[in-house]
XYZ file of C-alpha atoms in Angstrom:
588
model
C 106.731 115.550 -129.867
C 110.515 115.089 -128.391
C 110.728 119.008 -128.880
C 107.465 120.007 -127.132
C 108.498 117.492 -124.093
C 111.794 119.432 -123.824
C 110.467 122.602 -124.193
C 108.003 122.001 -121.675
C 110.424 120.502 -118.941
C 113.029 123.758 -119.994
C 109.463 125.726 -119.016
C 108.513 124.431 -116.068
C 112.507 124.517 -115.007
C 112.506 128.251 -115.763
C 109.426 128.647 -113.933
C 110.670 126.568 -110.487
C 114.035 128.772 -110.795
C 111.974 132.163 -111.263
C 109.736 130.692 -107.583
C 112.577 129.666 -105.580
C 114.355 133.425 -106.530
C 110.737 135.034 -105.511
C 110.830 133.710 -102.132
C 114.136 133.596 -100.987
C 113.729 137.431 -101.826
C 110.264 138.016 -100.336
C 112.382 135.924 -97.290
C 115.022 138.847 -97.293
C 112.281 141.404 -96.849
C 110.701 139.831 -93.820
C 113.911 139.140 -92.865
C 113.794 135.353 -92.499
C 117.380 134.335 -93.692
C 117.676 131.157 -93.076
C 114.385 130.340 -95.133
C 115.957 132.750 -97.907
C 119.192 130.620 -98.148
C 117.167 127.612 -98.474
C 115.480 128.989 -101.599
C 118.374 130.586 -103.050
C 120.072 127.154 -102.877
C 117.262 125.334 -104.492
C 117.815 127.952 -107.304
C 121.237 127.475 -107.713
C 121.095 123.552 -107.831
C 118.338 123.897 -110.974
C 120.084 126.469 -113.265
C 123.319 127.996 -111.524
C 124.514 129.830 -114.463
C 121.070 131.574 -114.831
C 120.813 132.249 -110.808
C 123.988 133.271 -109.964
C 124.175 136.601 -111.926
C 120.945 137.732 -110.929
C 121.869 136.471 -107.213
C 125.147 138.547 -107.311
C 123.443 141.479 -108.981
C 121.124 141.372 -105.644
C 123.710 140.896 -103.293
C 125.625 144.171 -104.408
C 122.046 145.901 -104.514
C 121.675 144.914 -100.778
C 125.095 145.720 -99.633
C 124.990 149.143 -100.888
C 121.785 149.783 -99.557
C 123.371 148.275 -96.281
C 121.575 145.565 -95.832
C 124.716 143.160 -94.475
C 122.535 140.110 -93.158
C 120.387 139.872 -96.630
C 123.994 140.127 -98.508
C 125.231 137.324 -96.566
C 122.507 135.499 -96.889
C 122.763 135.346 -100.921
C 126.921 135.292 -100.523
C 127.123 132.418 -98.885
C 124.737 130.124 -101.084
C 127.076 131.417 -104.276
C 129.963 130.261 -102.202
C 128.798 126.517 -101.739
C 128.776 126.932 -105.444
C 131.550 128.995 -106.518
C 134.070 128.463 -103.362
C 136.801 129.205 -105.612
C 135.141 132.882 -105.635
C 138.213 134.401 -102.826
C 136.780 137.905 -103.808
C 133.772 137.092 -102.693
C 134.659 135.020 -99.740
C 136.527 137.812 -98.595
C 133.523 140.658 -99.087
C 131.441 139.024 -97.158
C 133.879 138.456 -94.168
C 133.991 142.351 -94.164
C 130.058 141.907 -94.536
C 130.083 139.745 -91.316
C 132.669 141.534 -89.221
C 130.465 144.620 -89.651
C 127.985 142.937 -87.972
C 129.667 141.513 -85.321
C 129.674 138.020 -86.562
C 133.855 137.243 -85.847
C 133.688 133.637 -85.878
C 131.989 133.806 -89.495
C 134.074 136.731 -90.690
C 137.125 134.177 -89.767
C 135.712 131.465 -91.441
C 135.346 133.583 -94.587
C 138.877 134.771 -94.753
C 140.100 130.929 -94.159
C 138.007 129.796 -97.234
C 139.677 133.076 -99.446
C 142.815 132.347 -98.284
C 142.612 128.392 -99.152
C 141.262 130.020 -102.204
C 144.005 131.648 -103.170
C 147.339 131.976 -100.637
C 148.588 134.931 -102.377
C 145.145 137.353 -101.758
C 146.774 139.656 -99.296
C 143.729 141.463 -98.375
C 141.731 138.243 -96.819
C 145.319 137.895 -95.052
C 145.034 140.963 -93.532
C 141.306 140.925 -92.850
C 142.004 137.685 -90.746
C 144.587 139.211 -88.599
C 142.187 142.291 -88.053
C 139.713 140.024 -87.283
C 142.071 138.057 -84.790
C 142.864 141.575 -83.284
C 139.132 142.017 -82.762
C 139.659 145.728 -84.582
C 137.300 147.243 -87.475
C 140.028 147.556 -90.222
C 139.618 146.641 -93.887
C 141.223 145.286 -96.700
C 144.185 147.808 -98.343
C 143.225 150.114 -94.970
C 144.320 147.182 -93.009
C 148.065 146.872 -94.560
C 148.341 150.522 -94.755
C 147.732 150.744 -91.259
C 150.842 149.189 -90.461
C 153.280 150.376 -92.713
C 154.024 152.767 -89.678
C 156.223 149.844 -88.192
C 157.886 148.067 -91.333
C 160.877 150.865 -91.069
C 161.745 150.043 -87.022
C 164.446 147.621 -86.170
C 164.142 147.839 -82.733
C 161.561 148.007 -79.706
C 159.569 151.039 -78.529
C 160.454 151.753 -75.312
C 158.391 153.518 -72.747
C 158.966 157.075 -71.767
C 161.597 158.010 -69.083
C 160.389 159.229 -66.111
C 161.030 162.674 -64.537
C 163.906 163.583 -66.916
C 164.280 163.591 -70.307
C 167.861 161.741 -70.443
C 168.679 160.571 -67.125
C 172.570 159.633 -69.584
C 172.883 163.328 -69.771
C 174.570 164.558 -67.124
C 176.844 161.515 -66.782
C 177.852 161.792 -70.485
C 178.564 165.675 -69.934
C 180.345 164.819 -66.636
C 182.872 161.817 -68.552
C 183.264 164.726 -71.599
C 184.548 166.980 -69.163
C 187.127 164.495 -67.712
C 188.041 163.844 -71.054
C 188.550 167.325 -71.739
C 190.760 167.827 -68.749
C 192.884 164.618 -69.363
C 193.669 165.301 -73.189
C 194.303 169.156 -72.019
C 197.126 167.641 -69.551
C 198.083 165.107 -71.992
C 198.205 168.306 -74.551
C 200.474 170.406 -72.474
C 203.054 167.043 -71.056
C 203.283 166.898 -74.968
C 204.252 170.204 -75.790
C 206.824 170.610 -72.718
C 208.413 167.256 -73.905
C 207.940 169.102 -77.582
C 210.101 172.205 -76.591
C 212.550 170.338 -74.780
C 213.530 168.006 -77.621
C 213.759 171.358 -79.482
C 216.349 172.793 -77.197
C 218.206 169.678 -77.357
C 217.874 169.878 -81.706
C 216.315 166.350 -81.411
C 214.290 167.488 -84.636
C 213.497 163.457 -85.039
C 212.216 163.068 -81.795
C 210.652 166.533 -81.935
C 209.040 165.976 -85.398
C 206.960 163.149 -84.067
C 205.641 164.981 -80.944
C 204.324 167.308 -82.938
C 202.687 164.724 -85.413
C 201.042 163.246 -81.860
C 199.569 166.493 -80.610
C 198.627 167.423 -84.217
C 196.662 164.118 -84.112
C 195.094 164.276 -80.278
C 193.877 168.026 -81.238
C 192.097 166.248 -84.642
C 190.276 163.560 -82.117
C 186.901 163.768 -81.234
C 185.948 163.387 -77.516
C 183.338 160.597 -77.602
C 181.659 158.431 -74.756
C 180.601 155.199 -75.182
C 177.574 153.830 -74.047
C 179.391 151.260 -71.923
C 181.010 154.297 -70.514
C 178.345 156.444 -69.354
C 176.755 152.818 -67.991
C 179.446 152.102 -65.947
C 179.339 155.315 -64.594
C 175.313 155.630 -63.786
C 175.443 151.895 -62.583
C 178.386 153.413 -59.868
C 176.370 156.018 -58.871
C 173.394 153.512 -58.284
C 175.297 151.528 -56.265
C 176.371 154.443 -53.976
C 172.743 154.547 -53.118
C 170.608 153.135 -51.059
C 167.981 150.957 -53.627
C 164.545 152.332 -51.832
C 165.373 155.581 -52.678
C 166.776 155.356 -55.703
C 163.880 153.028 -57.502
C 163.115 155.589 -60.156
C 166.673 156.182 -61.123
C 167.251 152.346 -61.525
C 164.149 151.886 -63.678
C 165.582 154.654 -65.829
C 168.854 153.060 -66.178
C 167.274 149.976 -67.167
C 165.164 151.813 -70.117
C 168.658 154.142 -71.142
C 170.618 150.285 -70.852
C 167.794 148.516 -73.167
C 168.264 151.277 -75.586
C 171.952 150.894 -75.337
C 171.501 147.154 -75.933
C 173.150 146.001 -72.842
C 170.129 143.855 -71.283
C 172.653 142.278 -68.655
C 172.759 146.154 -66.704
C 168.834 146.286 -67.200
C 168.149 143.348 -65.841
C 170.297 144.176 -62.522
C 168.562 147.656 -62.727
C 165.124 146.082 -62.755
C 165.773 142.785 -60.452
C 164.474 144.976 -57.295
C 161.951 146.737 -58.474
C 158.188 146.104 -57.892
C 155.072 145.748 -60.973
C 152.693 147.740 -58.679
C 154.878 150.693 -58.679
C 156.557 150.454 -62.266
C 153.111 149.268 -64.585
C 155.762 148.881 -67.397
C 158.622 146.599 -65.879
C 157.080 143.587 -67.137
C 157.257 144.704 -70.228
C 161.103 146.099 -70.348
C 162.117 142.527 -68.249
C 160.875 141.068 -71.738
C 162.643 142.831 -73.772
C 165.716 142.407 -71.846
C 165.064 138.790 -72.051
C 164.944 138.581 -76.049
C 168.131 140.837 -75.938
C 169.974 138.335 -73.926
C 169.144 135.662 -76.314
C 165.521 134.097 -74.693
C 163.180 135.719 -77.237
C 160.545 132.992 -76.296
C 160.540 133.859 -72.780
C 159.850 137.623 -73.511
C 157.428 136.456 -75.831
C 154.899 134.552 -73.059
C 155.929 137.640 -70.473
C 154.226 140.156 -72.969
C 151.489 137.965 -73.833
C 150.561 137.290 -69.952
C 151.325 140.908 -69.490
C 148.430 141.981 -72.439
C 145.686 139.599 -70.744
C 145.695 142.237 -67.623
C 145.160 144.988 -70.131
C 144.815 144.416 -73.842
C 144.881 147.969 -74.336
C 148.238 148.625 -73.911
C 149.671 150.087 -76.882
C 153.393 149.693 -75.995
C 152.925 145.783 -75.321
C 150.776 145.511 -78.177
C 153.571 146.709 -80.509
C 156.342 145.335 -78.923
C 154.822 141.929 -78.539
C 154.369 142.323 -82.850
C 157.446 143.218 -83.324
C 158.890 140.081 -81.437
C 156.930 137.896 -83.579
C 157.864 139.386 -86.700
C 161.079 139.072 -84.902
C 160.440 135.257 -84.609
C 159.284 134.666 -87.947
C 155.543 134.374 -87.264
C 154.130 137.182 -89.551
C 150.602 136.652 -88.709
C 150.519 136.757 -84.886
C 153.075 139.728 -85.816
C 150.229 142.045 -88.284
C 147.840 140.909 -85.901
C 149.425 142.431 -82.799
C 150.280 145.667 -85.156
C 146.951 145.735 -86.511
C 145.951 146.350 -82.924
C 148.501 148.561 -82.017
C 147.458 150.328 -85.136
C 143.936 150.583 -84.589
C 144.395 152.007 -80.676
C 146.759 154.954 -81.880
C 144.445 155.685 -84.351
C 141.828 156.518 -81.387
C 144.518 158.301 -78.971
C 146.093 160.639 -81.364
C 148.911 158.623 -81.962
C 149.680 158.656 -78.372
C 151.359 155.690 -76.882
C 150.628 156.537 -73.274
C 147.348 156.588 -71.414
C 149.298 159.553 -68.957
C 149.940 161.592 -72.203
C 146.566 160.905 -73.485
C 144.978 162.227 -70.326
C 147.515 165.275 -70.212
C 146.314 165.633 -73.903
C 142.766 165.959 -72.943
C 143.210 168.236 -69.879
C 145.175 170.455 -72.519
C 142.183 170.764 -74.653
C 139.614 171.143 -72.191
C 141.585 174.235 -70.167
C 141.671 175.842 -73.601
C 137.744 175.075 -74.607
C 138.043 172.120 -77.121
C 135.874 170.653 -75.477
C 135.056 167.632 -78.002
C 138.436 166.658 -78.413
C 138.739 166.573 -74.289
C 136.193 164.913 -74.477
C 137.391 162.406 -76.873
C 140.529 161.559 -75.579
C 138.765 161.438 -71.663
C 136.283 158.639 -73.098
C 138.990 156.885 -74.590
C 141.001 156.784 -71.311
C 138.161 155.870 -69.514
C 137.770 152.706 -71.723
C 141.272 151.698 -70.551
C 141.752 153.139 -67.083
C 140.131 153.211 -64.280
C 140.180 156.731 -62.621
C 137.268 158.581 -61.301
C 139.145 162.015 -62.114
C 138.369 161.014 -65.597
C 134.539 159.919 -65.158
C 134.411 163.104 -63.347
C 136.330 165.390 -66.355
C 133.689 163.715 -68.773
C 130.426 164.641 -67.101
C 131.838 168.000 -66.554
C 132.460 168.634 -69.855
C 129.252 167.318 -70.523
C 127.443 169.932 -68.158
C 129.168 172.384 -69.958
C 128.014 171.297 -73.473
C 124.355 171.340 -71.890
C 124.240 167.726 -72.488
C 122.486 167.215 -69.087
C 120.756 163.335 -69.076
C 124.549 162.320 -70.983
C 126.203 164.031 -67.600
C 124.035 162.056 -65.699
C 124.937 158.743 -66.738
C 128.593 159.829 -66.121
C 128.131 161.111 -62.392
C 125.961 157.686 -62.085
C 129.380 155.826 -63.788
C 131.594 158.149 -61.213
C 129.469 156.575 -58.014
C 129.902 152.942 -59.517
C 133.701 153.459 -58.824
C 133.181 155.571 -56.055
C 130.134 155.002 -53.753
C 131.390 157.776 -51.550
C 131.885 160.495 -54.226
C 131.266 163.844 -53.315
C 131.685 165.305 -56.110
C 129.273 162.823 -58.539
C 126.443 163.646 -55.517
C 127.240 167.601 -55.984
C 127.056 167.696 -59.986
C 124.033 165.251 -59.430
C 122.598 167.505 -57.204
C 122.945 170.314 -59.809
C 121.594 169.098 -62.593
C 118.412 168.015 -60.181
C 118.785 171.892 -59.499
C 118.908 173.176 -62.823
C 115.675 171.026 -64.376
C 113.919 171.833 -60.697
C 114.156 175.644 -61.251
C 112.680 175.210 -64.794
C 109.699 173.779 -63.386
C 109.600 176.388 -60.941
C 110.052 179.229 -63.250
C 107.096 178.064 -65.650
C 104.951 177.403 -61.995
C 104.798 180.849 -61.505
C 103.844 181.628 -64.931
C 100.890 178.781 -64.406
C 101.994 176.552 -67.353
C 101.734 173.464 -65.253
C 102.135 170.530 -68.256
C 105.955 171.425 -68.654
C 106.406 171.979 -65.718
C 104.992 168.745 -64.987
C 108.005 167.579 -67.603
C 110.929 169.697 -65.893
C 110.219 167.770 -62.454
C 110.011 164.523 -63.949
C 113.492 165.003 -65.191
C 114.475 166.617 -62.241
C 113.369 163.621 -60.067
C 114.918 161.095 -62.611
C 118.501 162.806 -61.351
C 117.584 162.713 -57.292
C 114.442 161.959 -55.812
C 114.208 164.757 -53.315
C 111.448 165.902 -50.836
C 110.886 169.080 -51.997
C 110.707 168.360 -55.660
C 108.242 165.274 -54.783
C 105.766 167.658 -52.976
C 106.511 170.271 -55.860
C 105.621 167.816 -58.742
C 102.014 166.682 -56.389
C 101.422 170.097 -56.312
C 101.529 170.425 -60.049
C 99.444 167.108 -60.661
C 96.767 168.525 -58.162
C 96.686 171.839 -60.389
C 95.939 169.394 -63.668
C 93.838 166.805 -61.918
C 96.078 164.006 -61.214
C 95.094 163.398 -57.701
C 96.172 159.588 -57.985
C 100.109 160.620 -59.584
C 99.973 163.614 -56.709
C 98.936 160.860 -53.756
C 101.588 158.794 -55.279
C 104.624 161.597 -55.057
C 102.967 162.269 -51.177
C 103.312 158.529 -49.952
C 107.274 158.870 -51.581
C 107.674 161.908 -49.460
C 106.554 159.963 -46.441
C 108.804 157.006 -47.623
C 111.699 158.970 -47.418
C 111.016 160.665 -44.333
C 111.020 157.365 -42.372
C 113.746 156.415 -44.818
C 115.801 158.917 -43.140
C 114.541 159.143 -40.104
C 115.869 154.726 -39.791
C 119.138 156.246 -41.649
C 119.666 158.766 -38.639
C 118.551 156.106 -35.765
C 121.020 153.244 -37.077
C 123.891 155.832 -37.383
C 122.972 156.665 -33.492
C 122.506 152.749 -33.064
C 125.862 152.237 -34.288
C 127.488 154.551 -32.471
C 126.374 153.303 -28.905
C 127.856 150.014 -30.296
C 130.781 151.405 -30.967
C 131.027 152.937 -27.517
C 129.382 150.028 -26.347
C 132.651 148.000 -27.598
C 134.847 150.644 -26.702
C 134.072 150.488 -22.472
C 134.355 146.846 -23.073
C 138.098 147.121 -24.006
C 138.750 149.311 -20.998
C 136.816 146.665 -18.555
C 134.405 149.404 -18.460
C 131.375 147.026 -17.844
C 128.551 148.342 -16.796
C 128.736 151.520 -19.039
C 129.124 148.888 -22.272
C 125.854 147.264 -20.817
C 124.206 150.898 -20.281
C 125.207 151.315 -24.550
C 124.398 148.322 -25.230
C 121.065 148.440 -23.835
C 120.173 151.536 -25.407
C 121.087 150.375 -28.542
C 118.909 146.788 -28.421
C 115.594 149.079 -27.619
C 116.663 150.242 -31.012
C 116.207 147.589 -33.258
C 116.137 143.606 -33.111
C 119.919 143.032 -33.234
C 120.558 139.241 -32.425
C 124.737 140.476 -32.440
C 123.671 142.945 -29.944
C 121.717 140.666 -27.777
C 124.308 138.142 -27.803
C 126.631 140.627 -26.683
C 124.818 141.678 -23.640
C 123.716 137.838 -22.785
C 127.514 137.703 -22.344
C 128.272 140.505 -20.471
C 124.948 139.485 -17.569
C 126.057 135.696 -17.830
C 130.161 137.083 -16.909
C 128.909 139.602 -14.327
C 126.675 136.969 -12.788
C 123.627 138.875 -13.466
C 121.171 136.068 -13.709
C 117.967 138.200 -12.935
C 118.734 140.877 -15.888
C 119.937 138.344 -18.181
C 116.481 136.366 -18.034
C 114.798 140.163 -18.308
C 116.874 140.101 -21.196
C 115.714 137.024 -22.734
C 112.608 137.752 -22.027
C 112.442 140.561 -23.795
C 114.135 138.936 -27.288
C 111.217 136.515 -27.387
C 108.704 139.589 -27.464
C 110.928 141.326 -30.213
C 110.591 138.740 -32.072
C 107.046 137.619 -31.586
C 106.333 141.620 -32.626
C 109.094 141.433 -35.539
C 106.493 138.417 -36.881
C 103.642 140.280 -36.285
C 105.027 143.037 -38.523
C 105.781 140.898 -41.386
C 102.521 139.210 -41.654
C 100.886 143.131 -41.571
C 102.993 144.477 -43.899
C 102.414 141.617 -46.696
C 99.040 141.830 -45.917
C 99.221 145.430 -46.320
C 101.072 145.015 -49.926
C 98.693 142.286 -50.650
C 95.442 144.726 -50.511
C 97.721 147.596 -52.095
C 98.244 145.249 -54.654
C 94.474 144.204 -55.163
C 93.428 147.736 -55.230
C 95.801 148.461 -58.187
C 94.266 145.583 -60.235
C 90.765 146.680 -58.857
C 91.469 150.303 -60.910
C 93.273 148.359 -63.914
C 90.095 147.157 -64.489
C-alpha cells in the first residue's frame, strides 16, 4: 500500500513538473516572460535535477533561434538555482547586452565574476559593458591587445608640419659640423707644429685626439633642440606664434620634458586648440600629478565621449595607476571607435578619408566614414557630403532625411533647399512624364512623393489635376484649398518682410531726429498688421511732439483693431468648427 502511495505522489509530482514546463513555454510563445519565469521556477523547486536539463536544452534552442528575451527568461530561473553556474551567468549578460538591457547585462557579469574571480571573459564583458560598446567575450580582450605593447601616451598629430624639431636639429648639426671642423683643423696645425719641433710625445697624442673627434658621432639632444625652439619662441610675439607653441608643447611631451610644455601651452586657448586639454594632462602626470591629469581627461571626455585620443590616453593612465578595470574599459572604447573609423584616431583624417573615397567613386566607404563623423561632429559640410552621396546612389527618400538633418543645423541652408528642391524635381517630372502617357494612378504616386519633399504650387494643382482625371474630386478640392493656403501664406510672408522694413526705416529716421518721416513709416506699417510694439512706438512719438489730436486718432483706431482682431477669431473657430462637423458628417 506504502508503494502505491509513493508511486502515486512520484506521479502526480511528475505530472505538476511536466504542467509548470508546458506553460512557462506556451508563456515564451505569447511572449509573456514574466508569467514564464514564474512557471519555470515552480518547476525547478519540485524536481530541479529533472527540469534543469530540459530547461537548458530550451534555452540554447531559443538562443540560436535568436530569441534573447525567451533565453533570459529560462537563464535566469537556472541561476537562482545554480548561481554557481559563471558560464551561464556570463551568456546571458551577452544575451541581455544584445538587447539593450545594460543594467542587467552588469548584474550578470557581477554574479560570474563573484562566481569565479579568475573567468576573464565576464571581466571583460563588464568593462565592455561599462564602455557602453557591443564587444564579446575572447573578441573583447583581443580587441585590446593593440595597446598592451605601448609605454607611453598617444599624442595628437602636429599641425602644419610634420616635425616642427627638424629644422632646428639640422640647424644645431650644422653648427656642430662647423665647430668640430675648426676644432679638426686647430688640432692638426698644433699636430704639425709639435712635429717640426720632434715633440713625437706631444705629437702622438694629438693625433690619438683627432683620430677620436673624426670617430664621434654628431648627435643633438632633445634638451638641445628644446632650448633652441623655446629661443626662437621667445623671439616672437605669442599671438602669432600660437601654432608653433602648441607644437613645441606636443615635440616637448614626446621628449618627456612636461616643464617646456606646460610654458608652451600656459597661453594658449581650448576653443582654438580642441586638444590642449588633453596634452595639459599629460604634462601633468609627467611632472609627477598623475591624478590631476586623470580628472582633466575625464572632464575633458564628458564634452565628447567620442574622442579616441582621450579615450586611450585616459586608459592608459589608469593602467598607469594600477586600476585595470577603469583602464580595459577606457581601451575597450577606444577599441571599439577605431574599429568604426578605420583605425583612424582623428575625426579631420577621418573626414579627409571619406572625401578621398568619394572623389574617386567609393562611394559606400565615403559614405561610411561621413556617417561616422557625423555621429561625432557637428558640421553641415558633412550632412551635406552624405545626402549627396545619397542622390548619387539613387537613394532619394534616404537623401531626404539628410537635407532635412542639414536644415536642423542650418535653418538658412541653401544648399539642403536646392538638393530638396531637386529631388521634388526629379519625382515631379516622373509624374509628368507618365501624365502625358495618361497613366494617371502612378502618377498619382510620383506627386505624392514629390510633395512629401516640398509642397509646391505647381505640383499641388498638378496632383488635383490627376485626382480629377480618376475621380477624386474631394483629394483634388483638398490639394486646391493648399494652393490657396500658400498663396496667402506668401502673400503675409511678402507683406511682413515690407512691414519690417518700414520699421526698420521707421527706427532708422528716429536715430537721426528725423521725426515726422519715422511717424510717416511707422504709420504705414501699423495699417499693416495689429502691432501693439508698433503702436506703442508711435503713441510716443505724438505724446513727445505734442500731437494730442493724432495720438487720440491713434488710439482710436487700436481699439477698432482690436475689436476686428476678436471678431476674426470667433469666425475663424467657428469656421474650423463647421469644417470640422462636416468631416465627421462624411465619416459617417
Amino acid at each position: 500500500m506504502l508503494d502505491a502511495l509513493f508511486k502515486g505522489s512520484e506521479e502526480k509530482q511528475k505530472a505538476a513538473l511536466e504542467l509548470h514546463l508546458s506553460q512557462g513555454m506556451q508563456h515564451l510563445a505569447n511572449k509573456f516572460y514574466n508569467r514564464a519565469m514564474i512557471e519555470f521556477k515552480k518547476a525547478l523547486e519540485i524536481d530541479q535535477e529533472a527540469a534543469y536539463p530540459r530547461l537548458m536544452a530550451e534555452l540554447d534552442s531559443f538562443s540560436s533561434s535568436g530569441e534573447l528575451e525567451a533565453s533570459l527568461a529560462i537563464g535566469v530561473n537556472i541561476l537562482q538555482e545554480k548561481s554557481d553556474d559563471f558560464e551561464l551567468a556570463n551568456k546571458l549578460g551577452n544575451f541581455a547586452r544584445e538587447l539593450g538591457n545594460w543594467e542587467q547585462a552588469s548584474n550578470l557579469y557581477k554574479m560570474a565574476i563573484k562566481a569565479n574571480r579568475k573567468f576573464e571573459p565576464a571581466f571583460y564583458n563588464l568593462a565592455a559593458t561599462a564602455a557602453k560598446v557591443n564587444l564579446y567575450d575572447e573578441g573583447a580582450k583581443a580587441s585590446i591587445e593593440q595597446f598592451e605593447s605601448l609605454d607611453d601616451y598617444i599624442l595628437p598629430e602636429y599641425i602644419g608640419a610634420a616635425d616642427p624639431a627638424e629644422q632646428f636639429q639640422q640647424k644645431l648639426l650644422e653648427e656642430k659640423e662647423k665647430k668640430r671642423s675648426e676644432d679638426l683643423a686647430h688640432l692638426t696645425t698644433e699636430l704639425e707644429q709639435k712635429k717640426e719641433l720632434g715633440a713625437m710625445v706631444e705629437a702622438g697624442q694629438l693625433e690619438f685626439q683627432i683620430n677620436q673627434l673624426k670617430k664621434e658621432p654628431l648627435t643633438v639632444e632633445p634638451k638641445e633642440i628644446l632650448q633652441a625652439m623655446r629661443e626662437h619662441l621667445e623671439s616672437q610675439p605669442p599671438e602669432q606664434s600660437k601654432t608653433e607653441r602648441y607644437n613645441f608643447g606636443i615635440y616637448a611631451l614626446s621628449a618627456r620634458h612636461p616643464k617646456e610644455a606646460l610654458w608652451a601651452f600656459a597661453d594658449l586657448k581650448k576653443k582654438e586648440f580642441d586638444k590642449l586639454d588633453l596634452l595639459y594632462a599629460i604634462a601633468l602626470d609627467y611632472d609627477g600629478h598623475l591624478d590631476e591629469a586623470i580628472d582633466r581627461v575625464t572632464q575633458n571626455l564628458g564634452e565628447n565621449e567620442y574622442s579616441r585620443y582621450n579615450n586611450v590616453n585616459l586608459g592608459l593612465m589608469f593602467k598607469k595607476a594600477g586600476k585595470r578595470f577603469l583602464s580595459v574599459k577606457y581601451l575597450l572604447k577606444t577599441a571599439f571607435l577605431l574599429e568604426r573609423s578605420g583605425g583612424l584616431y582623428s575625426m579631420k583624417d577621418l573626414v579627409a578619408a571619406a572625401e578621398a573615397a568619394k572623389n574617386e567613386g567609393n562611394l559606400k566607404k565615403a559614405y561610411s566614414f561621413f556617417e561616422i563623423a557625423s555621429l561625432e561632429i557637428k558640421d553641415k559640410s558633412i550632412w551635406l557630403a552624405l545626402g549627396d552621396i545619397l542622390v548619387q546612389l539613387k537613394k532619394y527618400d534616404e537623401a531626404v532625411e539628410r537635407f532635412r538633418q542639414l536644415k536642423t543645423i542650418d535653418p538658412n541652408s541653401k544648399e539642403a533647399d536646392e538638393n530638396l528642391k531637386k529631388i521634388h524635381d526629379y519625382y515631379a517630372s516622373k509624374g509628368d512624364s507618365l501624365v502625358s502617357e495618361r497613366k494617371f494612378k502612378p502618377a498619382l504616386e510620383y506627386y505624392r512623393k514629390s510633395l512629401s519633399v516640398l509642397r509646391i504650387s505647381k505640383t499641388l494643382k498638378k496632383i488635383a489635376s490627376v485626382c480629377r482625371e480618376l475621380g477624386l474630386h474631394d483629394d483634388a478640392q483638398k490639394y486646391l484649398d493648399e494652393v490657396e493656403e500658400i498663396i496667402v501664406a506668401e502673400k503675409e510672408a511678402e507683406n511682413e518682410e515690407e512691414r519690417l522694413a518700414l520699421i526698420a526705416e521707421a527706427k532708422a529716421s528716429s536715430k537721426q531726429k528725423q521725426w515726422f518721416k519715422a511717424i510717416e513709416k511707422l504709420e504705414s506699417a501699423f495699417r499693416m498688421k495689429l502691432d501693439k510694439q508698433v503702436f506703442l512706438q508711435l503713441a510716443g512719438l505724438y505724446k513727445g511732439l505734442k500731437k494730442t489730436e493724432e495720438l487720440n486718432s491713434l488710439i482710436e483706431r487700436w481699439g477698432k483693431m482690436l475689436e476686428h482682431a476678436d471678431r476674426m477669431a470667433k469666425y475663424d473657430k467657428d469656421k474650423q468648427r463647421e469644417k470640422q462637423g462636416n468631416a465627421e458628417e462624411k465619416e459617417k
